[in-house]
Structure formats: structure tokens, C-alpha cells
Amino acid sequence: MKFTYFPKSIRQLSRHLFAIAIAVLLSINIWVLPSQAESVLIAQTSASPAPIASRSFVTAAVNRVGSAVVRIDTERTISRNLPEPFMEDPFFRRFFGDSLPKNLPPEQLRGLGSGFIIDKSGLVLTNAHVVDKADKVTVRLKDGRKFEGKVQGADEVTDLAVVKINAGSDLPVAPLGSSSNVQVGDWAIAVGNPLGFDNTVTLGIVSTLKRPSAQVGISSKRLEFIQTDAAINPGNSGGPLLNELGEVIGINTAIRADATGIGFAIPIDKAKQITSELQRNGKVAHPFIGIGMDDLTPEEARRINANPNSPVKVPEVKGILVGRVIPNSPAANAGIRVGDVIVAVDGKSISTGEELLIIVENSGVGENLQLKVQRGNRTQQISLRTAELKDFS
């Protein structure tokens, strides 16, 4: 085999050319790789953005009912007279003579509350205290429309009122749920116009159920409230309390001035019942028996009996102590006396005034109740017939 021999200069030139070729190839790769990376980046940025996480259940609930929540503005004019001592005081007579005015300029009172539309015909549900004694009621919708409202009926005992607006049939309606399905710990969403801040939403939970109105500090009402820690402020009154589905489970009604994070709502099932009566009659008839009462335990009875100034000896039992009997009331006509202790109604044992109020309220006007009464050492059965509360208010 014969080998060809190349001069040294040729070999050096070949090595230089090979090195240059390698460098060119590397350069090409370096430039290609960034362009590929850029193409990938461009492809990523031009692709559709990742889907946004679904909105919260609060947003969905409020969107479902929000347009049906209204603001209620009220106006009331009151006349004021100068007190009699000013009219007769010689000092004022000396300066004013017969020109002393008898009446002060009328005063204009304005109020604010919330409500929600329950029917396309224009029925608005709110609190009775929101529209109480109002000369003018204005209902403002979330979309800016404004209508004059007419109070169709109001019930002070349950603090509920129905207002009618004439707005055609193009009205949003709040979906009504059932308060009987509500449980402690459920979500609670309050919607309204607190302190004039329109369309405000707050979130909390149901803190407890069947809170008696007497415990809340409004013994004049006959209600068992839904208690919630969703923020409720003046102006929220009459607005809806929603569940997580956006259904109305209550009507925001009351707050405790000495507490934070405690609000109360009328159960919607009670409101449905009262609303039907207000639409039919403009008022609600509440039964009444005519006693003042206190809860009694054997320990409390012994403490009363140990007091030498106590006017009566109290049976040392658990029940409801009669502390007052209203003249000509059903209780008075049936022979109930101060110092009696009611221990059962219609065969059902009771131990608190709230239990008795519920039984009386659910009985209806003109119904007979059988009371088991402990009087001293004797037990008596007393029958009485309920009357209407307004006759004794």
C-alpha cells in the first residue's frame, strides 16, 4: 500500500480549516437554540390564559338576590307645642305679650331602612319599625329607580310590614327559603343599607336559633330570632338574611347596643305566615290571656318565702309565677290570682314564660286553654278563653 505524503504547511492549513468549521457549526447551534426558546415563549404567551378560579358562593348568592333588595326612606312631620308653664309664665308674658307663639315650627323626621321585593306585583317586605308612623315612604331600587310606597299593613308585635309599590311587572324578586331547615353553623349573609351605605354585604354564621325576644331585650315582641354574627347595623333593618344558596332565611331586625357581632333576624317562615295576614287584613290578630309573669324554680320560691315582706307565699315548684293579673282580661275572668304558679297548659308541662307565650300565640284568638295551676298546696285546673291583644294594649 502506498501512502501519499503532504507537506507540513498543507497539514497545518487543514487543521485550521477544520477548527474553523467546528466553530461555525457551534455558532449555528448557539443561534438556533435561543430562537427555539423564543418560539416556545411566544407560543405560551399567545395561548389562552389559564381559567380564573370560580367566584365565591357569597358572590353567587348576592348576585341572585341583590337586585331585589331595596332602600326605604321615610319622612314624618311632627307638630310641637310650647309647654304650658311657658305659656303661663309672667316673665315670658312681659316680653312677648299676646304674641307669644303657642306652637313651635313643625319638625321633619327622616328614617332609613331596608327591604326586599317578594312579588313581581311590587310587594316589599320590611320591618314595622322602619315605616312606623311615616307620612311618606320612598322605595329605591338598586338600579336607581325610585317609587312611592304605600304601607299595606304592619304588625308591631312581630315587627313586620308590607309595602306596595306600583312599578309594573318588571321587578326582581328575592327567592324565599325555609328557616325550618337552618342549622347552627350555617352560613349567614346580610344584605342591606347600613348607616346609609347602600348595597352592603356582610358574612357570618348562624350563631343560634329560637332566641326569645325577651332575652334580646324587646319583651314587647313575640318572636324567636335567628341569631347571627354577620354585621348588622342601623339601616340594615328589614333587609334579608341569606343562606349560601342566596335564599332568604330571615329578616334582619335588631342589634344589641352593648354587644359586637350579635344580630337578630325574624325567621322567614314566621314572616311568610304574617305577610299573608297583612295582605288580607292589613293587621294581625294576636291572642292574649292577661298576666305578668316570672320564671320560678323551687330555689327562687324558697327565697321569696323567706322574705318577711313578701305579700304571698309561693308554691315551691318549677313553673311560671303570676305576678300581675290585668283587670277584665281572660285570666282575671277565669279566676287566676297573683301568686299562682302555672305548671302546664293543655297537658304540656312548661317552666318558662317564653314557652307559655309560644303556646298562647299559636292558639289563636278565642281559643280555650286548659291551665294547670299550683295555688298554695292545691292543684287546680282552670279553663280560659283567649282574647285579642289589641283590646288591652
Coordinates of C-alpha atoms in Angstrom, one line a residue:
M1 CA 0.0 0.0 0.0
K2 CA 1.4 3.4 -0.9
F3 CA 0.8 6.5 1.4
T4 CA 0.7 10.0 0.0
Y5 CA 2.8 12.5 1.9
F6 CA 1.5 16.1 2.3
P7 CA 3.9 18.9 3.1
K8 CA 3.8 20.3 6.7
S9 CA 2.2 23.6 5.5
I10 CA -0.7 21.7 4.0
R11 CA -1.3 19.8 7.2
Q12 CA -1.4 22.9 9.3
L13 CA -3.8 24.6 6.8
S14 CA -6.1 21.6 7.1
R15 CA -6.2 21.7 10.9
H16 CA -7.0 25.4 10.8
L17 CA -9.8 24.8 8.3
F18 CA -11.2 22.0 10.5
A19 CA -11.2 24.2 13.6
I20 CA -13.0 27.0 11.7
A21 CA -15.6 24.5 10.5
I22 CA -16.2 23.3 14.1
A23 CA -16.6 26.9 15.3
V24 CA -19.1 27.7 12.6
L25 CA -21.2 24.7 13.5
L26 CA -21.2 25.7 17.2
S27 CA -22.2 29.2 16.3
I28 CA -25.1 28.0 14.3
N29 CA -26.4 25.8 17.2
I30 CA -26.0 28.7 19.7
W31 CA -28.1 31.0 17.5
V32 CA -30.7 28.3 16.8
L33 CA -31.4 27.4 20.4
P34 CA -32.4 31.0 21.5
S35 CA -34.7 31.2 18.5
Q36 CA -36.4 28.0 19.5
A37 CA -36.8 29.2 23.1
E38 CA -38.3 32.4 21.9
S39 CA -40.7 30.4 19.7
V40 CA -41.8 28.4 22.8
L41 CA -42.3 31.6 24.8
I42 CA -44.3 33.2 22.1
A43 CA -46.4 30.1 21.8
Q44 CA -47.0 30.1 25.6
T45 CA -47.9 33.8 25.7
S46 CA -50.2 33.6 22.7
A47 CA -52.1 30.7 24.2
S48 CA -55.4 31.4 26.0
P49 CA -54.9 32.4 29.7
A50 CA -55.4 29.8 32.4
P51 CA -59.0 29.8 33.7
I52 CA -59.7 32.0 36.7
A53 CA -60.9 30.2 39.8
S54 CA -64.7 30.2 40.2
R55 CA -66.3 33.0 42.2
S56 CA -67.2 32.5 45.9
F57 CA -70.6 31.3 47.0
V58 CA -71.1 34.7 48.6
T59 CA -70.8 36.4 45.2
A60 CA -73.2 33.9 43.6
A61 CA -75.7 34.3 46.5
V62 CA -75.7 38.1 46.4
N63 CA -76.0 38.2 42.6
R64 CA -79.1 36.0 42.9
V65 CA -80.9 38.3 45.3
G66 CA -79.1 41.7 45.3
S67 CA -81.2 43.5 42.7
A68 CA -84.4 42.7 44.8
V69 CA -83.0 44.4 47.9
V70 CA -84.3 47.9 48.3
R71 CA -83.6 51.0 50.3
I72 CA -86.5 52.5 52.2
D73 CA -86.5 56.3 53.1
T74 CA -89.2 57.6 55.3
E75 CA -90.4 61.1 56.3
R76 CA -92.5 62.1 59.2
T77 CA -93.7 65.6 60.2
I78 CA -94.5 66.2 63.9
S79 CA -96.1 69.3 65.5
R80 CA -94.7 70.7 68.7
N81 CA -96.4 72.8 71.3
L82 CA -94.8 75.0 73.8
P83 CA -95.1 73.6 77.4
E84 CA -97.9 75.1 79.5
P85 CA -95.5 76.6 82.0
F86 CA -94.0 78.8 79.3
M87 CA -97.5 79.9 78.2
E88 CA -98.5 81.0 81.7
D89 CA -95.1 82.3 83.0
P90 CA -95.4 86.1 83.7
F91 CA -91.7 86.5 82.7
F92 CA -92.4 85.4 79.2
R93 CA -95.7 87.3 79.0
R94 CA -93.9 90.5 79.9
F95 CA -91.6 90.2 76.9
F96 CA -93.9 88.6 74.4
G97 CA -97.4 89.6 75.5
D98 CA -100.1 88.1 73.4
S99 CA -97.7 87.5 70.6
L100 CA -96.1 84.5 72.4
P101 CA -96.5 81.7 69.9
K102 CA -98.4 78.6 71.0
N103 CA -96.8 76.2 68.5
L104 CA -93.2 75.6 67.5
P105 CA -92.3 75.1 63.9
P106 CA -93.1 71.5 62.8
E107 CA -90.1 69.1 62.8
Q108 CA -89.2 66.9 59.9
L109 CA -88.0 63.4 60.9
R110 CA -86.3 61.2 58.4
G111 CA -85.6 57.5 58.7
L112 CA -83.7 54.8 56.7
G113 CA -84.1 51.1 56.4
S114 CA -84.0 48.2 54.0
G115 CA -86.5 45.7 52.5
F116 CA -86.8 43.2 49.7
I117 CA -89.3 42.5 46.9
I118 CA -91.2 39.3 47.4
D119 CA -93.6 39.5 44.5
K120 CA -93.5 40.9 40.9
S121 CA -96.6 42.9 41.7
G122 CA -94.5 45.2 43.8
L123 CA -94.8 43.8 47.4
V124 CA -91.9 44.7 49.6
L125 CA -91.3 43.1 53.0
T126 CA -89.6 45.1 55.7
N127 CA -89.7 45.8 59.5
A128 CA -92.7 47.6 61.0
H129 CA -90.4 50.0 62.9
V130 CA -88.9 51.1 59.6
V131 CA -92.2 52.6 58.4
D132 CA -93.8 53.3 61.7
K133 CA -95.9 56.5 61.6
A134 CA -94.3 57.6 58.4
D135 CA -96.1 60.2 56.3
K136 CA -94.1 59.4 53.2
V137 CA -92.3 56.2 52.2
T138 CA -89.9 56.1 49.3
V139 CA -88.6 52.8 47.9
R140 CA -85.3 52.9 45.9
L141 CA -84.2 50.0 43.8
K142 CA -80.6 49.1 43.2
D143 CA -80.8 50.1 39.5
G144 CA -81.7 53.6 40.6
R145 CA -85.4 53.6 40.1
K146 CA -87.5 55.3 42.8
F147 CA -91.1 54.7 43.8
E148 CA -93.5 56.0 46.3
G149 CA -94.5 53.2 48.7
K150 CA -97.8 52.6 50.4
V151 CA -97.9 50.6 53.7
Q152 CA -100.5 47.8 53.1
G153 CA -100.2 46.5 56.7
A154 CA -97.9 46.5 59.7
D155 CA -97.7 44.4 62.8
E156 CA -95.8 45.8 65.8
V157 CA -95.8 42.5 67.8
T158 CA -93.8 40.7 65.1
D159 CA -92.2 43.9 63.7
L160 CA -93.2 43.1 60.1
A161 CA -94.7 45.3 57.5
V162 CA -95.7 45.0 53.8
V163 CA -95.2 48.0 51.5
K164 CA -96.7 48.2 47.9
I165 CA -95.1 50.0 45.0
N166 CA -96.5 50.4 41.5
A167 CA -93.7 49.6 39.1
G168 CA -95.3 47.4 36.5
S169 CA -94.2 43.8 36.4
D170 CA -90.5 44.4 35.6
L171 CA -89.3 43.8 39.1
P172 CA -86.7 41.4 40.5
V173 CA -87.9 39.1 43.2
A174 CA -85.9 37.6 46.2
P175 CA -86.1 33.8 46.4
L176 CA -87.5 32.8 49.8
G177 CA -86.1 29.8 51.5
S178 CA -87.2 28.0 54.7
S179 CA -86.0 28.8 58.2
S180 CA -87.0 25.4 59.4
N181 CA -84.0 23.9 57.5
V182 CA -81.5 26.3 59.1
Q183 CA -78.9 24.9 61.5
V184 CA -76.4 26.5 63.9
G185 CA -73.2 27.0 62.0
D186 CA -74.8 27.6 58.6
W187 CA -73.5 30.5 56.5
A188 CA -75.4 33.7 57.0
I189 CA -75.2 36.7 54.5
A190 CA -76.7 40.0 55.5
V191 CA -77.7 42.5 52.7
G192 CA -78.9 46.0 53.2
N193 CA -78.1 49.7 53.6
P194 CA -76.4 50.1 57.0
L195 CA -75.9 53.7 58.0
G196 CA -76.9 54.8 54.5
F197 CA -74.2 52.8 52.8
D198 CA -76.2 51.3 50.0
N199 CA -75.9 47.7 48.8
T200 CA -73.7 46.5 51.6
V201 CA -73.0 42.8 52.2
T202 CA -71.6 41.1 55.4
L203 CA -70.9 37.5 56.1
G204 CA -71.1 35.4 59.2
I205 CA -72.7 32.2 60.5
V206 CA -75.9 31.3 62.3
S207 CA -74.9 31.6 65.9
T208 CA -78.1 30.1 67.5
L209 CA -81.8 29.5 66.8
K210 CA -85.0 30.3 68.6
R211 CA -83.5 33.1 70.7
P212 CA -86.5 34.5 72.6
S213 CA -87.2 38.2 72.1
A214 CA -87.3 38.7 75.9
Q215 CA -83.7 37.6 76.1
V216 CA -82.8 40.1 73.3
G217 CA -84.3 42.9 75.4
I218 CA -87.6 43.5 73.5
S219 CA -90.2 41.8 75.6
S220 CA -93.0 43.6 73.8
K221 CA -92.4 41.3 70.7
R222 CA -93.5 37.7 70.3
L223 CA -90.6 36.3 68.4
E224 CA -87.9 33.7 68.4
F225 CA -85.0 35.1 66.4
I226 CA -82.2 33.7 64.3
Q227 CA -79.0 34.9 65.9
T228 CA -76.1 35.7 63.7
D229 CA -72.6 37.2 63.9
A230 CA -72.9 38.8 60.4
A231 CA -72.5 42.5 60.9
I232 CA -75.9 44.2 61.3
N233 CA -76.1 48.0 61.8
P234 CA -78.9 50.7 61.8
G235 CA -80.2 50.8 58.3
N236 CA -80.0 47.0 57.9
S237 CA -83.4 46.7 59.4
G238 CA -85.8 45.0 57.1
G239 CA -83.1 43.6 54.7
P240 CA -82.7 39.9 54.0
L241 CA -80.5 37.4 55.7
L242 CA -79.5 34.8 53.1
N243 CA -78.2 31.2 53.2
E244 CA -75.3 30.1 51.0
L245 CA -77.7 29.5 48.1
G246 CA -78.9 33.1 48.1
E247 CA -82.3 32.2 49.6
V248 CA -83.9 34.4 52.2
I249 CA -83.9 32.7 55.6
G250 CA -84.7 35.7 57.8
I251 CA -85.3 39.5 58.0
N252 CA -82.6 41.5 59.8
T253 CA -84.3 43.2 62.7
A254 CA -82.3 44.0 65.8
I255 CA -78.9 44.5 67.4
R256 CA -77.7 44.8 70.9
A257 CA -76.2 48.2 71.6
D258 CA -73.9 46.7 74.3
A259 CA -72.6 43.9 72.1
T260 CA -70.5 43.4 69.0
G261 CA -71.0 40.7 66.4
I262 CA -74.5 39.8 67.6
G263 CA -77.5 40.4 65.4
F264 CA -81.0 39.0 65.2
A265 CA -83.3 38.2 62.3
I266 CA -87.0 37.1 62.1
P267 CA -87.3 33.6 60.6
I268 CA -88.7 33.7 57.1
D269 CA -91.3 31.0 57.9
K270 CA -92.8 33.3 60.5
A271 CA -92.7 36.2 58.1
K272 CA -94.5 34.2 55.4
Q273 CA -97.3 33.5 57.8
I274 CA -97.6 37.1 59.0
T275 CA -97.3 38.5 55.5
S276 CA -100.3 36.6 54.2
E277 CA -102.4 38.0 57.0
L278 CA -101.2 41.5 56.4
Q279 CA -102.1 41.3 52.8
R280 CA -105.6 40.0 53.6
N281 CA -106.4 42.2 56.6
G282 CA -103.8 44.9 57.0
K283 CA -103.2 43.7 60.5
V284 CA -102.6 40.6 62.6
A285 CA -104.8 39.4 65.5
H286 CA -102.7 38.2 68.4
P287 CA -104.2 36.1 71.3
F288 CA -103.8 37.3 74.9
I289 CA -104.5 36.0 78.3
G290 CA -103.6 39.0 80.5
I291 CA -100.9 38.1 83.1
G292 CA -97.5 39.4 84.1
M293 CA -95.2 36.5 84.8
D294 CA -91.7 35.4 86.0
D295 CA -90.0 32.1 85.7
L296 CA -90.0 30.2 89.0
T297 CA -87.8 27.5 90.5
P298 CA -88.0 25.8 93.9
E299 CA -84.9 27.7 95.0
E300 CA -86.4 31.0 93.9
A301 CA -89.7 30.2 95.6
R302 CA -87.8 29.5 98.9
R303 CA -86.0 32.8 98.7
I304 CA -89.3 34.6 98.2
N305 CA -91.0 32.8 101.1
A306 CA -88.0 33.6 103.3
N307 CA -88.6 37.3 102.8
P308 CA -90.9 38.5 105.7
N309 CA -92.2 41.4 103.4
S310 CA -93.4 39.1 100.7
P311 CA -97.1 39.6 100.0
V312 CA -97.8 36.0 99.2
K313 CA -96.5 32.5 99.9
V314 CA -95.3 30.9 96.7
P315 CA -95.5 27.2 96.0
E316 CA -92.0 25.7 95.9
V317 CA -92.3 24.2 92.4
K318 CA -91.0 24.8 88.9
G319 CA -93.3 26.8 86.7
I320 CA -94.5 30.3 85.8
L321 CA -95.3 32.7 88.7
V322 CA -98.2 35.1 88.1
G323 CA -97.0 38.5 89.3
R324 CA -99.9 40.5 87.9
V325 CA -103.4 40.0 86.6
I326 CA -104.8 42.6 84.2
P327 CA -108.4 43.6 85.1
N328 CA -111.2 42.2 82.8
S329 CA -108.7 40.1 81.0
P330 CA -109.2 36.4 80.2
A331 CA -107.0 35.4 83.2
A332 CA -109.0 37.7 85.5
N333 CA -112.3 36.3 84.3
A334 CA -111.1 32.8 84.7
G335 CA -110.1 33.4 88.3
I336 CA -106.3 33.4 88.0
R337 CA -104.7 35.1 91.1
V338 CA -101.4 36.8 91.9
G339 CA -99.1 34.1 93.4
D340 CA -100.5 31.3 91.3
V341 CA -97.9 29.1 89.5
I342 CA -98.8 27.8 86.1
V343 CA -97.1 24.4 85.6
A344 CA -98.8 23.1 82.5
V345 CA -101.0 24.1 79.5
D346 CA -103.2 21.7 77.7
G347 CA -101.4 18.8 79.4
K348 CA -97.9 20.0 78.5
S349 CA -95.5 20.9 81.3
I350 CA -94.0 24.4 81.0
S351 CA -91.3 26.1 83.0
T352 CA -90.5 29.4 81.2
G353 CA -92.5 32.4 80.2
E354 CA -91.3 32.0 76.6
E355 CA -92.9 28.6 76.4
L356 CA -96.2 30.0 77.6
L357 CA -96.1 32.9 75.1
I358 CA -95.5 30.5 72.2
I359 CA -98.4 28.3 73.2
V360 CA -100.7 31.3 73.6
E361 CA -99.5 32.8 70.2
N362 CA -100.1 29.6 68.4
S363 CA -103.5 29.0 69.9
G364 CA -105.3 31.8 68.1
V365 CA -107.9 34.4 69.3
G366 CA -111.0 33.0 71.0
E367 CA -109.5 29.5 71.8
N368 CA -109.8 27.7 75.1
L369 CA -106.7 26.8 77.0
Q370 CA -106.6 24.4 80.0
L371 CA -104.1 25.7 82.6
K372 CA -102.8 23.5 85.4
V373 CA -102.2 25.9 88.3
Q374 CA -100.5 25.4 91.7
R375 CA -102.1 27.5 94.3
G376 CA -100.6 27.1 97.8
N377 CA -100.8 23.3 98.5
R378 CA -103.5 22.7 96.0
T379 CA -103.5 22.0 92.3
Q380 CA -106.3 23.4 90.1
Q381 CA -107.4 23.1 86.5
I382 CA -108.5 26.4 85.1
S383 CA -110.1 27.0 81.7
L384 CA -109.8 30.4 80.0
R385 CA -110.6 31.7 76.6
T386 CA -108.0 33.9 74.8
A387 CA -108.9 37.5 73.7
E388 CA -107.3 39.8 71.2
L389 CA -104.2 41.7 72.4
K390 CA -105.2 45.0 70.8
D391 CA -108.2 45.2 73.1
F392 CA -105.8 45.5 76.1
S393 CA -102.8 47.3 74.5

